[in-house]
Short mmCIF file of C-alpha atoms in Angstrom, two decimals:
data_model
loop_
_atom_site.label_atom_id
_atom_site.label_comp_id
_atom_site.label_asym_id
_atom_site.label_seq_id
_atom_site.Cartn_x
_atom_site.Cartn_y
_atom_site.Cartn_z
CA UNK A 1 -0.23 0.35 0.21
CA UNK A 2 1.30 3.30 -0.88
CA UNK A 3 -0.38 5.35 1.57
CA UNK A 4 -2.05 8.62 0.88
CA UNK A 5 -0.54 9.99 -1.98
CA UNK A 6 -0.97 14.06 -2.62
CA UNK A 7 0.33 16.51 -5.48
CA UNK A 8 2.36 18.48 -6.10
CA UNK A 9 4.34 18.49 -3.03
CA UNK A 10 4.77 22.47 -3.47
CA UNK A 11 3.07 24.79 -5.21
CA UNK A 12 4.37 28.58 -5.63
CA UNK A 13 1.48 30.70 -7.60
CA UNK A 14 0.86 34.21 -7.85
CA UNK A 15 -2.11 35.70 -6.10
CA UNK A 16 -5.39 35.76 -8.14
CA UNK A 17 -4.24 32.49 -9.66
CA UNK A 18 -6.24 28.97 -9.63
CA UNK A 19 -4.78 26.28 -7.52
CA UNK A 20 -5.88 22.63 -7.73
CA UNK A 21 -4.16 20.46 -4.79
CA UNK A 22 -4.79 16.39 -5.62
CA UNK A 23 -5.22 13.86 -3.11
CA UNK A 24 -5.51 9.74 -3.79
CA UNK A 25 -6.68 8.40 -0.45
CA UNK A 26 -5.82 4.54 0.92
CA UNK A 27 -7.60 1.98 -1.37
CA UNK A 28 -10.44 1.07 0.86
CA UNK A 29 -10.75 3.70 3.05
CA UNK A 30 -14.48 5.52 2.49
CA UNK A 31 -13.51 8.62 4.78
CA UNK A 32 -11.48 11.51 3.20
CA UNK A 33 -10.35 14.90 4.63
CA UNK A 34 -8.66 17.79 3.60
CA UNK A 35 -6.93 19.52 6.51
CA UNK A 36 -4.76 22.79 6.75
CA UNK A 37 -1.88 23.73 8.73
CA UNK A 38 -0.45 27.06 9.86
CA UNK A 39 1.82 27.86 12.58
CA UNK A 40 -1.06 30.37 13.86
CA UNK A 41 -3.66 27.80 13.60
CA UNK A 42 -2.40 24.81 14.02
CA UNK A 43 -4.46 21.51 11.76
CA UNK A 44 -7.74 23.11 10.51
CA UNK A 45 -10.19 20.57 9.24
CA UNK A 46 -11.61 21.90 6.13
CA UNK A 47 -14.12 19.37 4.57
CA UNK A 48 -14.64 15.83 4.71
CA UNK A 49 -16.14 13.06 2.67
CA UNK A 50 -17.91 9.65 3.35
CA UNK A 51 -18.28 7.78 0.14
CA UNK A 52 -17.60 10.35 -1.98
CA UNK A 53 -20.27 12.51 -0.62
CA UNK A 54 -19.36 15.56 1.52
CA UNK A 55 -20.62 15.39 5.24
CA UNK A 56 -18.80 18.40 6.54
CA UNK A 57 -17.56 21.89 5.12
CA UNK A 58 -17.82 24.11 7.79
CA UNK A 59 -14.39 24.52 7.98
CA UNK A 60 -13.91 25.89 4.63
CA UNK A 61 -12.93 29.29 4.95
CA UNK A 62 -14.80 31.10 2.20
CA UNK A 63 -16.36 30.46 -1.49
CA UNK A 64 -12.82 30.96 -2.85
CA UNK A 65 -12.63 27.08 -1.64
CA UNK A 66 -14.00 23.76 -3.23
CA UNK A 67 -13.48 20.45 -2.82
CA UNK A 68 -14.56 17.79 -4.65
CA UNK A 69 -14.40 13.47 -4.74
CA UNK A 70 -15.83 12.07 -8.10
CA UNK A 71 -14.82 8.85 -7.52
CA UNK A 72 -13.31 6.74 -4.39
CA UNK A 73 -9.77 7.25 -5.09
CA UNK A 74 -9.49 10.85 -6.03
CA UNK A 75 -10.02 14.14 -4.35
CA UNK A 76 -9.62 17.73 -5.50
CA UNK A 77 -9.22 20.77 -3.24
CA UNK A 78 -9.40 23.99 -5.58
CA UNK A 79 -8.78 27.83 -4.48
CA UNK A 80 -9.94 30.32 -6.72
CA UNK A 81 -8.67 33.15 -6.49
CA UNK A 82 -5.54 32.12 -4.37
CA UNK A 83 -4.45 34.90 -1.82
CA UNK A 84 -1.04 35.27 0.25
CA UNK A 85 -3.08 34.39 3.39
CA UNK A 86 -4.33 30.92 1.96
CA UNK A 87 -0.30 30.21 2.28
CA UNK A 88 0.36 26.89 4.21
CA UNK A 89 0.13 22.98 4.24
CA UNK A 90 -2.77 21.24 3.41
CA UNK A 91 -3.08 17.66 4.23
CA UNK A 92 -4.98 15.05 3.04
CA UNK A 93 -5.98 12.23 5.37
CA UNK A 94 -8.15 9.03 4.95
CA UNK A 95 -9.56 6.50 7.02
CA UNK A 96 -12.06 3.56 7.23
CA UNK A 97 -14.60 3.05 9.84
CA UNK A 98 -13.34 -0.15 11.02
CA UNK A 99 -9.63 1.64 11.55
CA UNK A 100 -7.81 3.27 13.83
CA UNK A 101 -7.25 7.35 13.53
CA UNK A 102 -6.01 8.76 9.86
CA UNK A 103 -3.57 8.29 7.79
CA UNK A 104 -2.13 11.55 6.16
CA UNK A 105 -0.57 12.26 3.02
CA UNK A 106 2.56 13.85 2.76
CA UNK A 107 0.93 17.48 2.37
CA UNK A 108 1.41 20.09 -0.28
CA UNK A 109 2.89 23.29 0.93
CA UNK A 110 1.63 26.12 -0.90
CA UNK A 111 2.99 29.52 -1.33
CA UNK A 112 1.29 32.82 -2.69
CA UNK A 113 3.21 35.24 -3.53
CA UNK B 1 -18.90 21.45 18.62
CA UNK B 2 -15.79 19.87 20.44
CA UNK B 3 -12.93 21.58 21.49
CA UNK B 4 -9.40 20.06 22.20
CA UNK B 5 -7.26 21.95 24.40
CA UNK B 6 -3.39 20.91 24.80
CA UNK B 7 -0.84 21.84 27.33
CA UNK B 8 2.09 23.03 27.01
CA UNK B 9 2.82 24.58 24.00
CA UNK B 10 6.42 23.82 24.50
CA UNK B 11 8.10 21.73 26.50
CA UNK B 12 11.74 20.69 27.08
CA UNK B 13 13.38 17.81 28.86
CA UNK B 14 16.71 16.02 29.58
CA UNK B 15 17.43 13.15 27.38
CA UNK B 16 16.71 9.88 29.69
CA UNK B 17 13.78 12.08 31.38
CA UNK B 18 10.01 11.85 31.27
CA UNK B 19 7.45 13.99 29.35
CA UNK B 20 4.19 14.40 29.86
CA UNK B 21 1.71 16.61 27.79
CA UNK B 22 -2.14 17.11 28.55
CA UNK B 23 -5.19 17.61 26.54
CA UNK B 24 -8.74 18.47 27.80
CA UNK B 25 -11.72 18.15 25.65
CA UNK B 26 -15.41 19.61 26.11
CA UNK B 27 -17.74 17.19 24.55
CA UNK B 28 -18.28 13.71 26.67
CA UNK B 29 -19.50 11.81 23.79
CA UNK B 30 -16.21 11.63 22.51
CA UNK B 31 -14.68 8.32 21.81
CA UNK B 32 -11.91 7.81 20.38
CA UNK B 33 -8.59 9.73 21.53
CA UNK B 34 -5.39 9.66 19.11
CA UNK B 35 -1.94 10.72 19.29
CA UNK B 36 0.44 12.52 16.57
CA UNK B 37 3.54 12.69 16.30
CA UNK B 38 4.86 15.06 13.77
CA UNK B 39 8.73 15.86 12.77
CA UNK B 40 9.72 18.94 10.82
CA UNK B 41 8.96 18.94 7.51
CA UNK B 42 6.64 15.89 7.69
CA UNK B 43 3.33 14.30 7.97
CA UNK B 44 1.52 14.09 11.24
CA UNK B 45 1.69 10.29 12.13
CA UNK B 46 -0.27 8.27 14.47
CA UNK B 47 1.40 7.11 17.40
CA UNK B 48 -0.72 5.49 20.05
CA UNK B 49 -4.65 5.85 20.65
CA UNK B 50 -6.98 4.90 23.18
CA UNK B 51 -10.65 4.48 23.31
CA UNK B 52 -13.32 5.49 25.79
CA UNK B 53 -13.76 2.40 27.69
CA UNK B 54 -10.41 2.03 28.02
CA UNK B 55 -8.19 4.19 31.59
CA UNK B 56 -4.57 3.64 30.18
CA UNK B 57 -3.09 2.01 27.02
CA UNK B 58 1.18 1.40 27.36
CA UNK B 59 3.29 0.84 24.20
CA UNK B 60 7.43 0.39 24.96
CA UNK B 61 8.04 3.79 26.24
CA UNK B 62 4.81 5.54 25.28
CA UNK B 63 1.63 5.36 27.30
CA UNK B 64 -1.82 7.29 27.59
CA UNK B 65 -4.22 8.05 30.07
CA UNK B 66 -7.87 8.81 29.92
CA UNK B 67 -10.05 10.26 32.61
CA UNK B 68 -13.30 10.19 31.25
CA UNK B 69 -15.09 11.93 34.37
CA UNK B 70 -12.44 15.12 33.86
CA UNK B 71 -12.59 14.94 30.37
CA UNK B 72 -8.45 14.63 29.77
CA UNK B 73 -5.93 12.51 28.80
CA UNK B 74 -2.49 12.78 28.60
CA UNK B 75 0.96 11.40 26.96
CA UNK B 76 3.56 9.71 28.59
CA UNK B 77 7.07 9.23 27.20
CA UNK B 78 9.47 7.71 29.21
CA UNK B 79 13.61 7.60 29.27
CA UNK B 80 13.58 9.83 26.21
CA UNK B 81 15.60 9.97 23.60
CA UNK B 82 16.65 12.67 20.90
CA UNK B 83 14.51 11.13 18.08
CA UNK B 84 11.43 12.06 20.34
CA UNK B 85 12.20 15.67 19.68
CA UNK B 86 8.63 16.68 17.15
CA UNK B 87 5.54 18.42 17.32
CA UNK B 88 2.71 15.95 19.47
CA UNK B 89 -0.95 16.56 18.54
CA UNK B 90 -3.61 15.12 20.69
CA UNK B 91 -7.33 14.85 19.10
CA UNK B 92 -10.29 13.92 19.90
CA UNK B 93 -13.16 11.95 17.81
CA UNK B 94 -16.89 12.68 17.95
CA UNK B 95 -19.20 10.64 16.43
CA UNK B 96 -18.13 9.11 12.62
CA UNK B 97 -14.46 9.85 12.24
CA UNK B 98 -14.31 13.65 12.51
CA UNK B 99 -11.16 14.28 14.77
CA UNK B 100 -10.77 17.53 16.17
CA UNK B 101 -7.27 18.47 17.09
CA UNK B 102 -4.74 20.26 19.93
CA UNK B 103 -2.58 23.06 18.99
CA UNK B 104 0.27 21.28 19.40
CA UNK B 105 3.51 20.42 21.89
CA UNK B 106 6.67 20.93 20.94
CA UNK B 107 9.06 18.74 22.54
CA UNK B 108 12.47 19.37 22.44
CA UNK B 109 15.19 16.67 24.48
CA UNK B 110 18.38 17.96 25.54
CA UNK B 111 21.30 15.55 25.20
#
């Protein structure tokens, strides 16, 4: 098992540009989570899916953020337009109801200049 | 919703000594409490967890205790080593799968 796979590992973009982050969960995991990590706010849950359906998006900071999960093996987090305050590390994680805890991906370090 | 408070935010101990990190949670319905270790530039990784029907769990040098009445749980690391230096996060799960994380503790082991 390759674990949770995120891409890209690093992204540098200019303010106003669209950014798309990608995640492939562990096969068989039916929950997928998007977290944002910053020094000031720690690990914040943005949104999570169960069986590809968004369950709780109350952590999505504003309408510039959107997330999709078109199938069990792929999810995207999109920011349009991006702003400097979106700079953070974005983690995707997956889990199963029977399992223990989450498995995190390696994260995407986003820098908006 | 659930709220998790973690203390201290930074902790420095001498190699070989013990380290204790404490967390409190707000919702008595929370039923699962994992601890994650995050090394610099890496992903958080699960190191130990405890469910609400258990009071203590141990795995080699690390242990977790849970006091449901007081709604707090703690991580104990004994015989600390330099490789224990990292940021540690506690979390609490309410309902199906959603974890709420504490703010993290930066642990430094001094040689």
